[in-house]
Coordinates of C-alpha atoms in Angstrom, one line a residue:
M5 CA -23.9 -4.5 -7.1
F6 CA -21.3 -2.9 -9.3
D7 CA -20.3 -3.2 -13.0
G8 CA -17.8 -1.9 -15.4
S9 CA -14.5 -2.6 -17.2
M10 CA -10.8 -3.2 -16.7
R11 CA -8.1 -2.1 -19.2
M12 CA -5.7 -4.9 -19.9
S13 CA -2.4 -4.9 -21.8
F14 CA -0.5 -8.1 -22.7
H15 CA 3.2 -8.1 -23.4
T16 CA 6.1 -10.5 -23.7
L17 CA 8.7 -9.0 -21.4
N18 CA 10.8 -11.9 -20.2
C19 CA 7.7 -13.6 -18.7
P20 CA 5.2 -15.7 -20.6
S21 CA 2.4 -13.3 -19.9
H22 CA 1.4 -10.5 -17.6
L23 CA -1.4 -8.1 -17.1
V24 CA -1.5 -4.4 -16.4
G25 CA -4.5 -2.6 -15.2
N26 CA -6.4 -0.4 -12.8
I27 CA -9.1 -1.5 -10.4
N28 CA -12.0 1.0 -10.2
K29 CA -14.4 0.8 -7.3
H30 CA -17.3 0.8 -9.8
R31 CA -15.7 -1.9 -12.0
S32 CA -15.5 -5.7 -11.7
L33 CA -14.1 -8.7 -13.5
Y34 CA -16.7 -11.1 -14.9
R35 CA -16.1 -14.8 -14.2
T36 CA -15.6 -16.5 -17.6
W37 CA -14.7 -20.0 -16.6
L38 CA -17.4 -22.7 -16.6
N39 CA -16.9 -24.6 -13.4
P40 CA -19.1 -22.8 -10.7
V41 CA -17.3 -24.7 -7.9
L42 CA -14.2 -22.6 -8.6
A43 CA -16.1 -19.3 -8.6
A44 CA -14.9 -16.7 -6.1
Q45 CA -16.9 -16.3 -2.9
P46 CA -15.4 -13.5 -0.9
S47 CA -16.0 -13.6 2.8
S48 CA -15.3 -11.2 5.5
T49 CA -13.2 -12.4 8.4
L50 CA -15.6 -12.4 11.4
P51 CA -18.4 -12.1 11.0
Q52 CA -19.2 -13.1 7.4
T53 CA -21.4 -10.5 5.7
D54 CA -24.1 -11.1 3.1
D55 CA -22.8 -8.1 1.1
S56 CA -20.0 -10.2 -0.1
S57 CA -22.4 -12.3 -2.2
N58 CA -22.9 -9.2 -4.5
L59 CA -19.6 -10.2 -6.2
L60 CA -21.4 -13.3 -7.6
E61 CA -23.8 -11.1 -9.5
S62 CA -21.1 -8.9 -11.1
K63 CA -21.8 -7.9 -14.6
R64 CA -19.6 -8.6 -17.6
S65 CA -16.5 -6.5 -18.0
S66 CA -15.2 -4.9 -21.2
V67 CA -11.5 -5.7 -22.1
S68 CA -9.2 -3.8 -24.4
V69 CA -5.9 -5.3 -25.5
S70 CA -3.0 -3.2 -26.6
A71 CA 0.5 -4.0 -28.0
P72 CA 3.5 -2.9 -26.0
T73 CA 5.3 0.3 -26.9
S74 CA 9.0 1.0 -26.7
S75 CA 8.5 3.1 -23.5
Q76 CA 6.6 0.2 -21.9
T77 CA 9.4 -2.3 -22.6
S78 CA 12.3 -0.1 -21.6
G79 CA 11.1 1.1 -18.2
P80 CA 8.5 0.5 -15.5
L81 CA 5.1 -0.4 -16.8
L82 CA 3.4 1.6 -14.1
N83 CA 4.7 4.5 -12.0
Q84 CA 2.0 5.0 -9.4
A85 CA 3.2 5.0 -5.9
N86 CA 0.7 2.3 -4.8
T87 CA 1.2 -0.2 -7.7
V88 CA 0.7 -3.8 -6.7
G89 CA 2.6 -6.7 -8.2
I90 CA 0.9 -10.0 -8.3
I91 CA 2.6 -13.4 -8.9
G92 CA 0.1 -15.8 -10.3
G93 CA -1.1 -18.8 -8.3
A94 CA -1.2 -22.5 -9.1
S95 CA -3.8 -21.8 -11.8
T96 CA -5.1 -19.0 -13.9
V97 CA -8.5 -19.4 -12.3
S98 CA -7.0 -18.8 -8.8
T99 CA -5.2 -15.7 -10.1
L100 CA -8.4 -14.3 -11.6
T101 CA -10.3 -15.1 -8.4
F102 CA -7.8 -13.1 -6.4
L103 CA -8.3 -10.2 -8.8
E104 CA -12.0 -10.4 -8.2
K105 CA -11.4 -10.2 -4.5
L106 CA -9.3 -7.1 -4.9
I107 CA -12.0 -5.5 -6.9
F108 CA -14.7 -6.4 -4.4
W109 CA -12.8 -5.3 -1.3
S110 CA -11.6 -2.2 -3.1
A111 CA -15.3 -1.2 -3.6
K112 CA -16.1 -2.0 0.0
N113 CA -13.2 0.0 1.3
G114 CA -13.8 3.0 -1.0
E115 CA -10.6 2.7 -3.0
E116 CA -11.0 4.6 -6.2
N117 CA -8.2 3.0 -8.2
L118 CA -5.6 0.2 -7.5
P119 CA -3.0 -0.1 -10.2
F120 CA -1.5 -3.5 -10.6
V121 CA 0.8 -5.8 -12.6
V122 CA 0.1 -9.5 -12.8
C123 CA 2.6 -12.1 -13.9
S124 CA 0.9 -15.4 -14.9
D125 CA 3.1 -18.2 -16.2
P126 CA 1.4 -21.5 -17.3
A127 CA 4.6 -23.4 -16.9
L128 CA 4.9 -22.2 -13.3
N129 CA 1.3 -23.1 -12.7
K130 CA 2.1 -26.7 -13.7
E131 CA 5.2 -26.8 -11.5
L132 CA 3.2 -25.6 -8.5
S133 CA 0.4 -28.1 -9.1
S134 CA 3.0 -30.8 -9.4
C135 CA 4.5 -29.8 -6.0
E136 CA 1.2 -30.3 -4.3
R137 CA 0.5 -33.6 -6.0
S138 CA 3.9 -35.0 -5.3
A139 CA 3.8 -34.0 -1.7
V140 CA 0.6 -35.7 -0.9
P141 CA 1.2 -39.0 1.1
Y142 CA -1.1 -41.2 -1.1
R143 CA -1.2 -44.8 -0.2
H144 CA 1.1 -45.7 -3.1
T145 CA 4.0 -43.3 -2.3
K146 CA 5.9 -42.3 0.8
T147 CA 7.7 -39.3 -0.6
A148 CA 8.0 -36.5 2.0
L149 CA 7.8 -32.8 1.3
S150 CA 11.2 -32.2 2.7
Q151 CA 12.8 -34.7 0.4
L152 CA 11.7 -33.0 -2.8
D153 CA 13.9 -30.6 -4.7
Y154 CA 12.0 -27.3 -5.5
T155 CA 15.0 -25.3 -6.6
T156 CA 13.7 -24.6 -10.0
V157 CA 10.3 -23.5 -8.6
V158 CA 11.9 -21.1 -6.2
E159 CA 14.1 -19.6 -8.8
N160 CA 11.1 -19.2 -11.1
L161 CA 9.2 -17.4 -8.4
R162 CA 12.2 -15.2 -7.6
H163 CA 12.4 -14.3 -11.3
K164 CA 8.7 -13.3 -11.3
R165 CA 9.3 -11.2 -8.2
A166 CA 12.2 -9.3 -9.8
F167 CA 10.2 -8.8 -13.0
L168 CA 7.4 -7.2 -11.0
E169 CA 9.8 -4.9 -9.2
H170 CA 11.2 -3.8 -12.5
S171 CA 7.7 -3.3 -13.8
G172 CA 7.0 -0.7 -11.1
A173 CA 5.4 -2.7 -8.3
R174 CA 5.7 -1.1 -4.9
C175 CA 4.2 -4.1 -3.1
I176 CA 4.2 -7.7 -4.0
V177 CA 1.6 -10.4 -3.2
L178 CA 1.5 -14.1 -3.8
P179 CA -2.1 -15.4 -3.9
C180 CA -1.0 -19.1 -3.7
H181 CA -0.9 -21.3 -0.7
I182 CA 1.8 -23.7 -1.8
S183 CA 4.1 -20.9 -3.0
H184 CA 4.2 -19.5 0.5
T185 CA 6.2 -22.5 1.5
W186 CA 9.2 -20.6 0.1
H187 CA 8.1 -17.1 0.9
E188 CA 11.3 -16.3 2.8
E189 CA 13.5 -17.4 -0.1
I190 CA 11.4 -15.6 -2.7
S191 CA 11.3 -12.4 -0.8
E192 CA 15.0 -12.3 0.1
G193 CA 16.5 -9.1 -1.2
C194 CA 13.1 -7.7 -2.3
S195 CA 13.2 -3.9 -2.5
V196 CA 9.5 -3.5 -1.7
P197 CA 7.1 -4.9 0.9
F198 CA 6.2 -8.6 0.2
L199 CA 3.0 -9.5 2.0
H200 CA 2.6 -12.9 3.6
V201 CA -0.9 -14.5 3.6
G202 CA -0.4 -16.1 7.0
E203 CA 0.6 -12.9 8.6
C204 CA -2.5 -11.2 7.0
V205 CA -4.8 -13.8 8.4
A206 CA -3.2 -13.8 11.9
S207 CA -3.3 -10.0 12.0
E208 CA -7.0 -9.8 11.1
L209 CA -7.9 -12.5 13.6
K210 CA -6.0 -10.6 16.3
E211 CA -7.8 -7.4 15.4
A212 CA -11.2 -9.2 15.6
N213 CA -10.8 -9.8 19.3
L214 CA -12.3 -13.2 19.2
K215 CA -13.5 -14.7 22.4
P216 CA -12.6 -18.3 23.4
I217 CA -15.5 -20.8 23.2
E218 CA -14.6 -22.0 26.6
A219 CA -14.1 -19.4 29.3
G220 CA -10.4 -19.2 30.2
G221 CA -9.3 -21.2 27.2
N222 CA -7.0 -20.2 24.4
L223 CA -8.4 -19.1 21.1
R224 CA -8.4 -22.2 18.9
I225 CA -8.1 -21.8 15.1
G226 CA -8.5 -24.8 12.8
V227 CA -6.6 -25.1 9.6
L228 CA -7.9 -27.2 6.7
A229 CA -5.7 -27.6 3.7
T230 CA -3.8 -30.0 1.4
Y231 CA -1.1 -32.1 2.9
A232 CA 1.6 -29.9 1.3
T233 CA 0.3 -26.7 2.8
L234 CA -0.1 -28.2 6.3
K235 CA 3.4 -29.8 6.0
A236 CA 4.9 -26.4 5.2
G237 CA 3.6 -25.1 8.5
F238 CA 3.6 -21.4 7.8
Y239 CA -0.1 -20.9 8.8
Q240 CA 0.6 -22.6 12.1
E241 CA 3.7 -20.5 12.7
K242 CA 2.1 -17.2 12.0
L243 CA -1.0 -18.0 14.0
Q244 CA 0.9 -19.2 17.0
S245 CA 3.1 -16.1 16.9
Q246 CA -0.1 -14.1 17.6
G247 CA -1.1 -16.3 20.5
F248 CA -3.6 -18.6 18.8
E249 CA -3.8 -22.3 19.4
V250 CA -3.8 -24.1 16.1
V251 CA -5.8 -27.3 15.5
L252 CA -5.0 -29.5 12.5
P253 CA -6.9 -32.5 11.1
D254 CA -5.5 -35.7 12.6
K255 CA -4.0 -38.5 10.5
A256 CA -7.3 -40.4 10.2
T257 CA -9.2 -37.3 9.0
M258 CA -6.5 -36.5 6.4
E259 CA -6.4 -40.1 5.1
H260 CA -10.1 -40.9 5.1
I261 CA -11.8 -37.5 4.6
V262 CA -9.6 -34.7 3.3
I263 CA -7.5 -36.7 0.7
P264 CA -10.6 -38.6 -0.6
A265 CA -12.4 -35.2 -0.9
V266 CA -9.5 -34.0 -3.2
E267 CA -9.7 -37.2 -5.1
A268 CA -13.5 -36.8 -5.5
L269 CA -13.0 -33.3 -6.8
N270 CA -10.4 -34.4 -9.3
R271 CA -13.0 -36.9 -10.5
K272 CA -15.5 -34.1 -10.8
D273 CA -17.6 -35.7 -8.1
I274 CA -18.6 -32.3 -6.6
E275 CA -21.3 -33.6 -4.3
G276 CA -19.1 -36.3 -2.9
A277 CA -16.2 -33.8 -2.3
R278 CA -18.7 -31.3 -0.7
N279 CA -20.0 -33.9 1.7
L280 CA -16.5 -34.9 2.7
L281 CA -15.5 -31.3 3.3
R282 CA -18.5 -30.8 5.6
I283 CA -17.4 -33.8 7.6
A284 CA -13.9 -32.5 7.8
L285 CA -15.1 -29.1 9.1
Q286 CA -17.4 -30.7 11.6
V287 CA -14.5 -32.8 12.9
L288 CA -12.5 -29.6 13.6
L289 CA -15.4 -27.7 15.0
V290 CA -16.3 -30.4 17.6
R291 CA -12.7 -29.9 18.9
A292 CA -13.9 -26.4 20.1
V293 CA -12.2 -24.3 17.4
N294 CA -13.5 -20.8 17.0
T295 CA -13.1 -20.7 13.3
V296 CA -11.5 -22.7 10.4
I297 CA -9.1 -21.4 7.9
L298 CA -9.8 -23.0 4.5
A299 CA -6.3 -22.8 3.0
S300 CA -7.2 -24.4 -0.3
D301 CA -8.8 -22.7 -3.4
D302 CA -10.7 -25.9 -4.2
M303 CA -12.1 -26.2 -0.7
C304 CA -13.1 -22.5 -0.6
G305 CA -15.2 -23.0 -3.7
L306 CA -16.9 -26.2 -2.7
L307 CA -19.6 -25.2 -0.3
P308 CA -22.6 -23.2 -1.8
W309 CA -23.0 -19.6 -0.7
G310 CA -25.2 -19.4 2.4
D311 CA -24.0 -22.8 3.8
P312 CA -24.0 -22.4 7.6
L313 CA -20.6 -23.9 7.8
L314 CA -19.1 -21.1 5.8
K315 CA -19.9 -18.7 8.6
K316 CA -17.2 -20.6 10.6
C317 CA -14.7 -20.4 7.8
I318 CA -12.1 -17.9 6.5
D319 CA -10.7 -17.7 3.0
P320 CA -7.1 -16.5 3.5
M321 CA -7.0 -14.9 0.1
D322 CA -9.7 -12.4 1.3
A323 CA -7.4 -11.4 4.1
L324 CA -4.5 -11.0 1.6
A325 CA -6.7 -8.9 -0.6
R326 CA -7.8 -6.6 2.2
S327 CA -4.3 -6.2 3.5
T328 CA -3.2 -5.3 0.0
I329 CA -5.8 -2.6 -0.2
K330 CA -5.0 -1.3 3.2
W331 CA -1.3 -1.0 2.1
A332 CA -2.3 0.7 -1.1
Q333 CA -4.5 3.2 0.8
S334 CA -1.9 4.1 3.4
Y335 CA 1.2 4.0 1.1
G336 CA -0.4 5.8 -1.9
K337 CA -1.5 8.7 0.3
T338 CA 1.9 9.3 1.7
H339 CA 4.1 8.7 -1.4
V340 CA 3.8 10.6 -4.6
D341 CA 6.1 9.8 -7.6
T342 CA 7.7 12.7 -9.4

């Protein structure tokens, strides 16, 4: 268990809000939201370790807020060679959850400090949430993901990326599933590495040297996510490029289990959503998948810690956090700013 504080500075540099800080291996964010279902539950890739549950017992952090100075507004906010830029996800909660994962895995990997800049925009959060809702094939609409115009969303995300580059970020991460639909467009022309969550997951699974359940068969990886994320197809593409066979929920599972689970969650019927999620996981597991990628923040927070089904699941944001730390450790040691 570890405790401590994080220094934060809030400014108004062209973006609605952003956060600057350093992660210390003895420090941790404290979860301040009230819904326990959305609490972070970091998991290792394979196998899952009980040590991860220590994050749930993290003590309260101390926060200091400071006004921007002229030097902070005229140049990079941070000059460290391993500064990470983080574009906020579809909600403030998901962004804070990713920060907790960075803190937890930093401590596990022995990283002393990880400087970062976070750009969180409530307006963008609403746009991203709207993208997921409008792309879901509910019974009363036939709108397809490919028919929707996301130009403003992509431009907004590109603006956030440029802001983070200007702020001193030497690596950029996007802890948001739906935003990775446009990762190629957002990262185009980026002057620093821009990690892709799908590549991070596929790389870790490759390194894990998983064994097929059936001798002589291909490794089968299930992906459980919202319709919008599955429709985008980037998890399938990245996994298949590493030689994995990808198994998705069939139409009946999506219509009668996954979508109703999301609807139950929106009604705050946590138990109903949890039971439906368990059924959806079992449907994939009986199809001989080795493990299931839970590519949804809501789904990752539904099952209680210690649930046997979690041992068969991966939270992609854990893989993204670990890859970010790995980059920071390798890049920070070989590049020193003057």
